[in-house]
mmCIF file of C-alpha atoms in Angstrom:
data_model
loop_
_atom_site.group_PDB
_atom_site.id
_atom_site.type_symbol
_atom_site.label_atom_id
_atom_site.label_comp_id
_atom_site.label_asym_id
_atom_site.label_seq_id
_atom_site.Cartn_x
_atom_site.Cartn_y
_atom_site.Cartn_z
ATOM 1 C CA ILE A 1079 0.000 0.000 0.000
ATOM 2 C CA GLU A 1080 1.474 3.349 -1.000
ATOM 3 C CA SER A 1081 2.147 5.849 1.761
ATOM 4 C CA ARG A 1082 -0.665 8.151 0.678
ATOM 5 C CA HIS A 1083 -3.125 5.339 1.351
ATOM 6 C CA TYR A 1084 -2.066 4.750 4.977
ATOM 7 C CA PRO A 1085 -5.000 5.683 7.225
ATOM 8 C CA GLU A 1086 -4.594 8.571 9.667
ATOM 9 C CA ARG A 1087 -7.006 7.014 12.156
ATOM 10 C CA LEU A 1088 -8.046 3.528 13.238
ATOM 11 C CA LYS A 1089 -11.432 2.754 14.774
ATOM 12 C CA TYR A 1090 -11.601 0.380 17.740
ATOM 13 C CA VAL A 1091 -14.743 -1.188 19.214
ATOM 14 C CA PHE A 1092 -14.285 -2.928 22.561
ATOM 15 C CA LEU A 1093 -16.893 -5.597 23.369
ATOM 16 C CA SER A 1094 -16.934 -6.677 27.016
ATOM 17 C CA GLN A 1095 -19.438 -8.224 29.423
ATOM 18 C CA ARG A 1096 -21.064 -4.847 29.924
ATOM 19 C CA ALA A 1097 -24.219 -3.748 28.113
ATOM 20 C CA ARG A 1098 -22.255 -1.255 26.031
ATOM 21 C CA ALA A 1099 -19.819 -1.455 23.124
ATOM 22 C CA GLU A 1100 -17.117 1.142 23.598
ATOM 23 C CA THR A 1101 -16.017 2.872 20.386
ATOM 24 C CA LEU A 1102 -12.801 4.839 20.065
ATOM 25 C CA VAL A 1103 -11.083 6.467 17.077
ATOM 26 C CA GLN A 1104 -7.313 6.563 17.455
ATOM 27 C CA GLN A 1105 -5.164 9.167 15.695
ATOM 28 C CA ARG A 1106 -1.932 7.735 14.286
ATOM 29 C CA GLN A 1107 1.076 8.753 12.229
ATOM 30 C CA PRO A 1108 0.311 7.292 8.774
ATOM 31 C CA GLY A 1109 2.883 4.693 7.743
ATOM 32 C CA LEU A 1110 4.862 4.559 11.011
ATOM 33 C CA ILE A 1111 3.864 1.019 12.025
ATOM 34 C CA GLU A 1112 4.125 -0.147 8.421
ATOM 35 C CA ALA A 1113 7.680 1.204 8.184
ATOM 36 C CA ILE A 1114 8.677 -0.510 11.432
ATOM 37 C CA ILE A 1115 7.493 -3.943 10.305
ATOM 38 C CA ARG A 1116 8.442 -3.663 6.617
ATOM 39 C CA ASP A 1117 11.831 -5.324 7.030
ATOM 40 C CA GLN A 1118 11.119 -7.138 10.285
ATOM 41 C CA ARG A 1119 8.466 -9.388 8.729
ATOM 42 C CA ARG A 1120 11.263 -11.293 6.957
ATOM 43 C CA ASN A 1121 13.224 -11.762 10.181
ATOM 44 C CA PRO A 1122 12.276 -14.879 12.206
ATOM 45 C CA ALA A 1123 14.319 -13.786 15.246
ATOM 46 C CA TYR A 1124 12.433 -12.848 18.407
ATOM 47 C CA ASP A 1125 12.666 -9.149 19.315
ATOM 48 C CA ALA A 1126 10.922 -8.393 22.616
ATOM 49 C CA LYS A 1127 11.526 -4.656 22.271
ATOM 50 C CA LEU A 1128 9.729 -4.626 18.922
ATOM 51 C CA GLY A 1129 6.708 -6.352 20.468
ATOM 52 C CA HIS A 1130 6.599 -3.826 23.307
ATOM 53 C CA THR A 1131 6.806 -0.899 20.889
ATOM 54 C CA LEU A 1132 4.032 -2.351 18.725
ATOM 55 C CA PHE A 1133 1.794 -2.746 21.800
ATOM 56 C CA GLN A 1134 2.279 0.907 22.692
ATOM 57 C CA LEU A 1135 1.575 2.062 19.123
ATOM 58 C CA MET A 1136 -1.275 -0.271 18.173
ATOM 59 C CA VAL A 1137 -3.396 -0.468 21.340
ATOM 60 C CA PRO A 1138 -5.233 2.748 22.358
ATOM 61 C CA LEU A 1139 -4.286 4.162 25.740
ATOM 62 C CA ASP A 1140 -7.772 3.573 27.168
ATOM 63 C CA TYR A 1141 -7.664 -0.124 26.179
ATOM 64 C CA LYS A 1142 -4.143 -1.057 27.285
ATOM 65 C CA ALA A 1143 -5.162 -2.102 30.793
ATOM 66 C CA ALA A 1144 -8.189 -4.018 29.481
ATOM 67 C CA ALA A 1145 -6.022 -5.914 26.975
ATOM 68 C CA ARG A 1146 -3.730 -7.084 29.783
ATOM 69 C CA GLU A 1147 -6.638 -8.247 31.959
ATOM 70 C CA GLN A 1148 -8.496 -10.443 29.456
ATOM 71 C CA SER A 1149 -8.581 -14.235 29.819
ATOM 72 C CA ARG A 1150 -8.940 -14.586 26.014
ATOM 73 C CA LEU A 1151 -9.131 -12.242 23.025
ATOM 74 C CA LEU A 1152 -11.104 -12.337 19.784
ATOM 75 C CA LEU A 1153 -9.957 -9.726 17.256
ATOM 76 C CA VAL A 1154 -12.456 -8.845 14.515
ATOM 77 C CA LEU A 1155 -10.346 -7.194 11.814
ATOM 78 C CA ASP A 1156 -10.989 -5.528 8.476
ATOM 79 C CA GLU A 1157 -8.947 -5.667 5.283
ATOM 80 C CA TYR A 1158 -6.380 -3.142 6.494
ATOM 81 C CA THR A 1159 -5.907 -4.091 10.129
ATOM 82 C CA ALA A 1160 -5.639 -7.794 9.234
ATOM 83 C CA ASN A 1161 -2.189 -7.019 7.806
ATOM 84 C CA LEU A 1162 -0.866 -5.754 11.154
ATOM 85 C CA PRO A 1163 1.110 -8.150 13.438
ATOM 86 C CA TRP A 1164 -1.261 -8.346 16.406
ATOM 87 C CA GLU A 1165 0.272 -11.669 17.498
ATOM 88 C CA LEU A 1166 3.610 -9.984 18.291
ATOM 89 C CA LEU A 1167 2.212 -7.453 20.787
ATOM 90 C CA GLN A 1168 4.039 -7.641 24.102
ATOM 91 C CA SER A 1169 3.224 -6.138 27.481
ATOM 92 C CA GLU A 1170 4.897 -6.415 30.881
ATOM 93 C CA GLY A 1171 7.654 -8.652 29.565
ATOM 94 C CA GLU A 1172 5.470 -11.251 27.835
ATOM 95 C CA ALA A 1173 3.678 -11.520 24.503
ATOM 96 C CA LEU A 1174 -0.122 -11.396 24.875
ATOM 97 C CA VAL A 1175 -0.619 -14.545 22.764
ATOM 98 C CA LEU A 1176 1.691 -16.490 25.103
ATOM 99 C CA ARG A 1177 -0.374 -15.410 28.107
ATOM 100 C CA ILE A 1178 -3.926 -15.851 26.772
ATOM 101 C CA PRO A 1179 -5.604 -17.532 23.761
ATOM 102 C CA MET A 1180 -6.100 -15.053 20.894
ATOM 103 C CA VAL A 1181 -7.933 -15.733 17.632
ATOM 104 C CA ARG A 1182 -8.805 -13.502 14.676
ATOM 105 C CA GLN A 1183 -11.997 -13.156 12.676
ATOM 106 C CA LEU A 1184 -12.352 -11.221 9.432
ATOM 107 C CA ALA A 1185 -15.117 -8.692 8.828
ATOM 108 C CA THR A 1186 -16.335 -9.164 5.238
ATOM 109 C CA SER A 1187 -19.426 -8.499 3.152
ATOM 110 C CA ARG A 1188 -18.570 -11.289 0.677
ATOM 111 C CA PHE A 1189 -19.392 -14.867 1.593
ATOM 112 C CA ARG A 1190 -20.667 -18.096 0.123
ATOM 113 C CA THR A 1191 -24.278 -18.564 1.216
ATOM 114 C CA ARG A 1192 -24.342 -22.347 0.846
ATOM 115 C CA VAL A 1193 -21.366 -24.192 2.275
ATOM 116 C CA ARG A 1194 -20.792 -27.902 1.676
ATOM 117 C CA SER A 1195 -18.344 -29.733 3.932
ATOM 118 C CA ALA A 1196 -16.665 -33.123 3.702
ATOM 119 C CA GLY A 1197 -18.617 -35.903 5.370
ATOM 120 C CA SER A 1198 -15.599 -37.902 6.560
ATOM 121 C CA ASN A 1199 -12.186 -37.468 8.143
ATOM 122 C CA SER A 1200 -10.180 -36.874 4.970
ATOM 123 C CA ALA A 1201 -7.051 -34.730 4.653
ATOM 124 C CA CYS A 1202 -4.972 -33.327 1.798
ATOM 125 C CA ILE A 1203 -1.362 -32.404 2.623
ATOM 126 C CA ILE A 1204 0.532 -30.581 -0.144
ATOM 127 C CA ALA A 1205 4.274 -30.451 0.507
ATOM 128 C CA ALA A 1206 6.973 -28.602 -1.449
ATOM 129 C CA PRO A 1207 5.636 -28.799 -5.023
ATOM 130 C CA GLU A 1208 7.997 -28.611 -8.018
ATOM 131 C CA THR A 1209 9.027 -25.024 -8.857
ATOM 132 C CA HIS A 1210 11.273 -25.631 -11.888
ATOM 133 C CA GLY A 1211 10.466 -23.213 -14.700
ATOM 134 C CA PHE A 1212 9.676 -20.288 -12.386
ATOM 135 C CA ASN A 1213 11.525 -17.915 -14.736
ATOM 136 C CA ARG A 1214 9.351 -18.890 -17.685
ATOM 137 C CA ARG A 1215 6.537 -16.785 -16.263
ATOM 138 C CA PHE A 1216 8.425 -14.286 -14.124
ATOM 139 C CA PRO A 1217 11.324 -12.029 -15.228
ATOM 140 C CA THR A 1218 14.137 -13.454 -13.084
ATOM 141 C CA ASP A 1219 17.274 -15.548 -13.498
ATOM 142 C CA ILE A 1220 15.940 -18.049 -10.955
ATOM 143 C CA LYS A 1221 14.972 -21.226 -12.806
ATOM 144 C CA ALA A 1222 13.819 -23.124 -9.735
ATOM 145 C CA LEU A 1223 13.270 -21.974 -6.175
ATOM 146 C CA ALA A 1224 15.195 -23.414 -3.241
ATOM 147 C CA ASP A 1225 14.308 -26.797 -1.781
ATOM 148 C CA LEU A 1226 12.098 -26.747 1.301
ATOM 149 C CA PRO A 1227 13.200 -29.505 3.710
ATOM 150 C CA GLY A 1228 11.357 -27.695 6.504
ATOM 151 C CA ALA A 1229 8.086 -27.822 4.568
ATOM 152 C CA ILE A 1230 8.531 -31.553 3.998
ATOM 153 C CA ALA A 1231 9.236 -32.203 7.693
ATOM 154 C CA GLU A 1232 6.260 -30.051 8.660
ATOM 155 C CA SER A 1233 3.916 -31.965 6.342
ATOM 156 C CA GLN A 1234 5.161 -35.322 7.636
ATOM 157 C CA ALA A 1235 4.531 -34.139 11.197
ATOM 158 C CA ILE A 1236 0.932 -33.279 10.295
ATOM 159 C CA GLU A 1237 0.404 -36.693 8.706
ATOM 160 C CA ALA A 1238 1.853 -38.411 11.784
ATOM 161 C CA GLN A 1239 -0.472 -36.566 14.178
ATOM 162 C CA LEU A 1240 -3.547 -37.321 12.057
ATOM 163 C CA ARG A 1241 -2.646 -41.019 11.771
ATOM 164 C CA ASN A 1242 -1.999 -41.200 15.523
ATOM 165 C CA ALA A 1243 -5.563 -39.945 15.977
ATOM 166 C CA GLY A 1244 -6.945 -42.701 13.752
ATOM 167 C CA TRP A 1245 -7.261 -40.810 10.462
ATOM 168 C CA ARG A 1246 -6.624 -43.129 7.515
ATOM 169 C CA ASP A 1247 -7.935 -41.161 4.539
ATOM 170 C CA ILE A 1248 -4.876 -38.946 4.044
ATOM 171 C CA THR A 1249 -3.336 -37.787 0.765
ATOM 172 C CA LEU A 1250 0.256 -36.552 1.174
ATOM 173 C CA THR A 1251 1.768 -35.337 -2.097
ATOM 174 C CA PRO A 1252 5.441 -36.316 -2.440
ATOM 175 C CA PRO A 1253 7.850 -33.368 -2.883
ATOM 176 C CA GLY A 1254 8.447 -32.219 -6.441
ATOM 177 C CA LYS A 1255 5.006 -32.864 -7.890
ATOM 178 C CA SER A 1256 4.070 -30.855 -10.995
ATOM 179 C CA ALA A 1257 1.408 -28.168 -11.182
ATOM 180 C CA LEU A 1258 -1.053 -30.534 -12.856
ATOM 181 C CA ASP A 1259 -0.462 -33.221 -10.213
ATOM 182 C CA ILE A 1260 -1.115 -30.709 -7.423
ATOM 183 C CA LEU A 1261 -4.275 -29.312 -9.016
ATOM 184 C CA ASN A 1262 -5.573 -32.823 -9.730
ATOM 185 C CA THR A 1263 -5.064 -33.728 -6.079
ATOM 186 C CA LEU A 1264 -6.650 -30.509 -4.818
ATOM 187 C CA PHE A 1265 -9.872 -31.027 -6.803
ATOM 188 C CA GLU A 1266 -9.928 -34.821 -6.739
ATOM 189 C CA ARG A 1267 -12.361 -35.197 -3.834
ATOM 190 C CA PRO A 1268 -13.638 -33.483 -0.684
ATOM 191 C CA TYR A 1269 -11.251 -32.898 2.220
ATOM 192 C CA ARG A 1270 -11.992 -31.956 5.786
ATOM 193 C CA VAL A 1271 -8.427 -30.749 6.394
ATOM 194 C CA LEU A 1272 -6.181 -29.043 3.831
ATOM 195 C CA THR A 1273 -2.563 -28.065 4.475
ATOM 196 C CA ILE A 1274 -0.094 -26.432 2.081
ATOM 197 C CA ALA A 1275 3.617 -25.888 2.777
ATOM 198 C CA ALA A 1276 5.328 -24.299 -0.198
ATOM 199 C CA HIS A 1277 6.866 -21.189 -1.723
ATOM 200 C CA GLY A 1278 4.544 -18.205 -2.043
ATOM 201 C CA ILE A 1279 4.609 -14.868 -3.850
ATOM 202 C CA PHE A 1280 2.556 -11.702 -3.520
ATOM 203 C CA GLU A 1281 1.911 -9.291 -6.403
ATOM 204 C CA ALA A 1282 4.946 -10.480 -8.351
ATOM 205 C CA GLN A 1283 4.970 -9.009 -11.846
ATOM 206 C CA GLY A 1284 4.868 -11.650 -14.558
ATOM 207 C CA ARG A 1285 6.321 -11.403 -18.035
ATOM 208 C CA ASP A 1286 2.865 -10.374 -19.223
ATOM 209 C CA GLY A 1287 2.938 -7.306 -16.973
ATOM 210 C CA ARG A 1288 0.250 -8.615 -14.611
ATOM 211 C CA ALA A 1289 0.693 -9.030 -10.846
ATOM 212 C CA TYR A 1290 0.294 -12.527 -9.403
ATOM 213 C CA SER A 1291 -0.115 -13.822 -5.839
ATOM 214 C CA GLY A 1292 -0.311 -17.399 -4.663
ATOM 215 C CA VAL A 1293 1.413 -20.724 -4.034
ATOM 216 C CA VAL A 1294 4.216 -21.420 -6.513
ATOM 217 C CA LEU A 1295 3.966 -24.560 -8.666
ATOM 218 C CA SER A 1296 5.988 -25.799 -11.642
ATOM 219 C CA ASP A 1297 6.546 -23.640 -14.770
ATOM 220 C CA GLY A 1298 5.587 -20.510 -12.827
ATOM 221 C CA GLN A 1299 2.007 -21.678 -12.360
ATOM 222 C CA LEU A 1300 0.238 -20.831 -9.104
ATOM 223 C CA ILE A 1301 -2.558 -21.798 -6.769
ATOM 224 C CA THR A 1302 -4.270 -18.427 -6.361
ATOM 225 C CA ALA A 1303 -7.413 -17.252 -4.608
ATOM 226 C CA VAL A 1304 -9.277 -17.947 -7.870
ATOM 227 C CA GLU A 1305 -8.498 -21.671 -7.811
ATOM 228 C CA VAL A 1306 -9.244 -21.858 -4.101
ATOM 229 C CA SER A 1307 -12.660 -20.278 -4.676
ATOM 230 C CA GLN A 1308 -13.516 -23.020 -7.202
ATOM 231 C CA MET A 1309 -13.444 -25.762 -4.568
ATOM 232 C CA GLU A 1310 -17.021 -27.025 -4.444
ATOM 233 C CA VAL A 1311 -16.687 -28.732 -1.056
ATOM 234 C CA VAL A 1312 -15.128 -26.468 1.564
ATOM 235 C CA PRO A 1313 -12.516 -27.818 4.010
ATOM 236 C CA GLU A 1314 -13.228 -27.140 7.664
ATOM 237 C CA LEU A 1315 -9.594 -26.516 8.672
ATOM 238 C CA VAL A 1316 -6.869 -25.067 6.425
ATOM 239 C CA PHE A 1317 -3.219 -24.638 7.414
ATOM 240 C CA LEU A 1318 -0.983 -22.518 5.135
ATOM 241 C CA ASN A 1319 2.750 -21.991 5.356
ATOM 242 C CA CYS A 1320 3.723 -20.093 2.215
ATOM 243 C CA CYS A 1321 6.156 -17.373 3.241
ATOM 244 C CA HIS A 1322 9.475 -19.089 2.635
ATOM 245 C CA LEU A 1323 10.395 -16.640 -0.134
ATOM 246 C CA GLY A 1324 11.270 -14.164 2.599
ATOM 247 C CA SER A 1325 14.774 -15.661 2.376
ATOM 248 C CA ILE A 1326 15.136 -14.538 -1.256
ATOM 249 C CA ASN A 1327 15.812 -10.842 -1.758
ATOM 250 C CA ASN A 1328 13.820 -10.477 -4.962
ATOM 251 C CA GLY A 1329 10.852 -8.384 -3.850
ATOM 252 C CA TYR A 1330 8.416 -11.248 -4.443
ATOM 253 C CA SER A 1331 7.598 -11.951 -0.821
ATOM 254 C CA THR A 1332 5.211 -9.963 1.359
ATOM 255 C CA PRO A 1333 4.256 -12.678 3.879
ATOM 256 C CA ASN A 1334 1.554 -10.819 5.781
ATOM 257 C CA ARG A 1335 -0.330 -9.739 2.648
ATOM 258 C CA LEU A 1336 0.022 -13.145 0.976
ATOM 259 C CA ALA A 1337 -1.335 -14.809 4.114
ATOM 260 C CA TYR A 1338 -4.231 -12.360 4.148
ATOM 261 C CA SER A 1339 -5.091 -12.709 0.447
ATOM 262 C CA LEU A 1340 -5.367 -16.502 0.591
ATOM 263 C CA SER A 1341 -6.965 -16.536 4.047
ATOM 264 C CA ARG A 1342 -9.619 -14.060 2.952
ATOM 265 C CA GLU A 1343 -10.780 -16.229 0.064
ATOM 266 C CA LEU A 1344 -10.912 -19.298 2.305
ATOM 267 C CA ILE A 1345 -12.846 -17.426 4.989
ATOM 268 C CA GLU A 1346 -15.363 -16.081 2.497
ATOM 269 C CA MET A 1347 -15.834 -19.609 1.123
ATOM 270 C CA GLY A 1348 -16.900 -20.764 4.572
ATOM 271 C CA VAL A 1349 -13.811 -22.489 6.009
ATOM 272 C CA ARG A 1350 -14.270 -22.830 9.768
ATOM 273 C CA CYS A 1351 -10.634 -22.177 10.727
ATOM 274 C CA VAL A 1352 -7.576 -20.902 8.841
ATOM 275 C CA VAL A 1353 -3.997 -20.777 10.104
ATOM 276 C CA ALA A 1354 -1.550 -18.898 7.868
ATOM 277 C CA ALA A 1355 2.058 -17.782 8.319
ATOM 278 C CA GLY A 1356 2.124 -13.996 7.978
ATOM 279 C CA TRP A 1357 5.780 -13.617 8.964
ATOM 280 C CA ALA A 1358 9.001 -15.398 8.007
ATOM 281 C CA VAL A 1359 9.306 -18.605 10.056
ATOM 282 C CA ASP A 1360 12.163 -20.734 11.335
ATOM 283 C CA ASP A 1361 11.878 -24.253 9.900
ATOM 284 C CA ALA A 1362 12.502 -26.139 13.151
ATOM 285 C CA ALA A 1363 10.156 -23.884 15.113
ATOM 286 C CA ALA A 1364 7.491 -24.142 12.408
ATOM 287 C CA CYS A 1365 7.624 -27.935 12.598
ATOM 288 C CA SER A 1366 7.218 -27.768 16.390
ATOM 289 C CA PHE A 1367 4.261 -25.388 16.089
ATOM 290 C CA THR A 1368 2.516 -27.472 13.444
ATOM 291 C CA SER A 1369 3.009 -30.780 15.232
ATOM 292 C CA ARG A 1370 1.765 -29.422 18.556
ATOM 293 C CA PHE A 1371 -1.239 -27.698 16.972
ATOM 294 C CA PHE A 1372 -2.460 -30.847 15.200
ATOM 295 C CA GLU A 1373 -1.716 -32.958 18.267
ATOM 296 C CA ARG A 1374 -4.018 -30.789 20.364
ATOM 297 C CA MET A 1375 -6.710 -30.536 17.676
ATOM 298 C CA THR A 1376 -6.844 -34.302 17.149
ATOM 299 C CA GLN A 1377 -7.031 -34.870 20.915
ATOM 300 C CA GLY A 1378 -10.156 -32.752 21.199
ATOM 301 C CA ASP A 1379 -8.955 -29.268 22.110
ATOM 302 C CA SER A 1380 -10.840 -26.262 20.775
ATOM 303 C CA PHE A 1381 -9.246 -24.238 17.980
ATOM 304 C CA GLY A 1382 -8.418 -21.339 20.304
ATOM 305 C CA GLU A 1383 -6.841 -23.602 22.921
ATOM 306 C CA ALA A 1384 -4.864 -25.628 20.342
ATOM 307 C CA ILE A 1385 -3.389 -22.435 18.859
ATOM 308 C CA PHE A 1386 -2.514 -21.187 22.342
ATOM 309 C CA GLN A 1387 -0.794 -24.445 23.315
ATOM 310 C CA ALA A 1388 1.104 -24.523 20.009
ATOM 311 C CA ARG A 1389 2.379 -20.982 20.574
ATOM 312 C CA ARG A 1390 3.524 -21.676 24.129
ATOM 313 C CA SER A 1391 5.174 -24.981 23.250
ATOM 314 C CA THR A 1392 7.014 -23.423 20.304
ATOM 315 C CA TYR A 1393 8.221 -20.504 22.419
ATOM 316 C CA GLU A 1394 9.524 -22.850 25.127
ATOM 317 C CA ARG A 1395 11.399 -25.010 22.605
ATOM 318 C CA HIS A 1396 12.622 -22.150 20.383
ATOM 319 C CA PRO A 1397 12.879 -19.019 22.578
ATOM 320 C CA GLY A 1398 15.074 -17.191 20.051
ATOM 321 C CA SER A 1399 12.473 -17.412 17.277
ATOM 322 C CA ASN A 1400 9.240 -15.430 16.806
ATOM 323 C CA THR A 1401 7.603 -18.265 14.849
ATOM 324 C CA TRP A 1402 5.070 -18.702 17.682
ATOM 325 C CA GLY A 1403 3.704 -15.274 16.681
ATOM 326 C CA ALA A 1404 4.143 -15.604 12.921
ATOM 327 C CA TYR A 1405 0.974 -17.653 12.474
ATOM 328 C CA GLN A 1406 -2.320 -15.820 12.078
ATOM 329 C CA ALA A 1407 -5.262 -17.878 13.339
ATOM 330 C CA TYR A 1408 -8.718 -17.030 11.920
ATOM 331 C CA GLY A 1409 -11.871 -18.818 12.915
ATOM 332 C CA ASP A 1410 -14.272 -19.974 15.589
ATOM 333 C CA PRO A 1411 -12.315 -20.252 18.867
ATOM 334 C CA GLY A 1412 -14.617 -23.059 20.017
ATOM 335 C CA TYR A 1413 -14.380 -25.211 16.868
ATOM 336 C CA ARG A 1414 -13.255 -28.802 17.457
ATOM 337 C CA LEU A 1415 -11.975 -31.226 14.857
ATOM 338 C CA ARG A 1416 -13.592 -34.212 16.523
#
């Protein structure tokens, strides 16, 4: 978003157990927060000072005490505020999302009125598709993007947790599958759970002059919001990790906006819960987060509690990484996979 489009004010509505909804309009310096996080979103290292500064800038003075006192938080965000890193906010020496469960919901006027869901415990796990031929569609010298061993390990961890819970109908695509193989698998049949771990790009200019966003496949093809919207049967739970291009200095990666663009389409389709990486992640920490999240979901925890436990476990095992806060969780906090 160009600097002239940064809003000068943000509107906050605080819903509590009282009979009123408190509304506050906060004046802000346009572009300040955006400038602070512009480079940091590609850095998976934990910076407590950054989280404290973001809390001071992003939470209105009148709501700071209330934010610290909550036992859980549900953030209802619009198109603009969804791109801000609410998960990294820190107060009194600890990140809010490590102290209490916090889940997002997206305010939207677009939605699918009739939603069909899978009738059985089926899962589709897409891991590290082939990316050879990337430069055929995009003006770059890169013929194929880097391998993603972390994405493969993450996908195998998801499969293991589902199988431990008794799921047998699982499709795990082997690494290096072509665009056609991936699309065939995606549309082959209904899935209750869909996970994708791959390279992603946001508004990358193709050789035809158009801007493209989505999951990178072979020959420069993509899974975009358009293909996602064509899924007739809607998954209940979707897990996306598509920000690995943050390690390539080519201007193709804007993790928070890529996460939002794909999440928005899924939410408007009627997906119950979406988890998407909106920040660069550490591979080992991402695998820990994913494994713990699916462990808790398959054992009966609610979505909000599973996300909370995954964040805390990842922080304890990888205290130098901010991967616990990189994942944006949208959905019904009370949803259960069982």
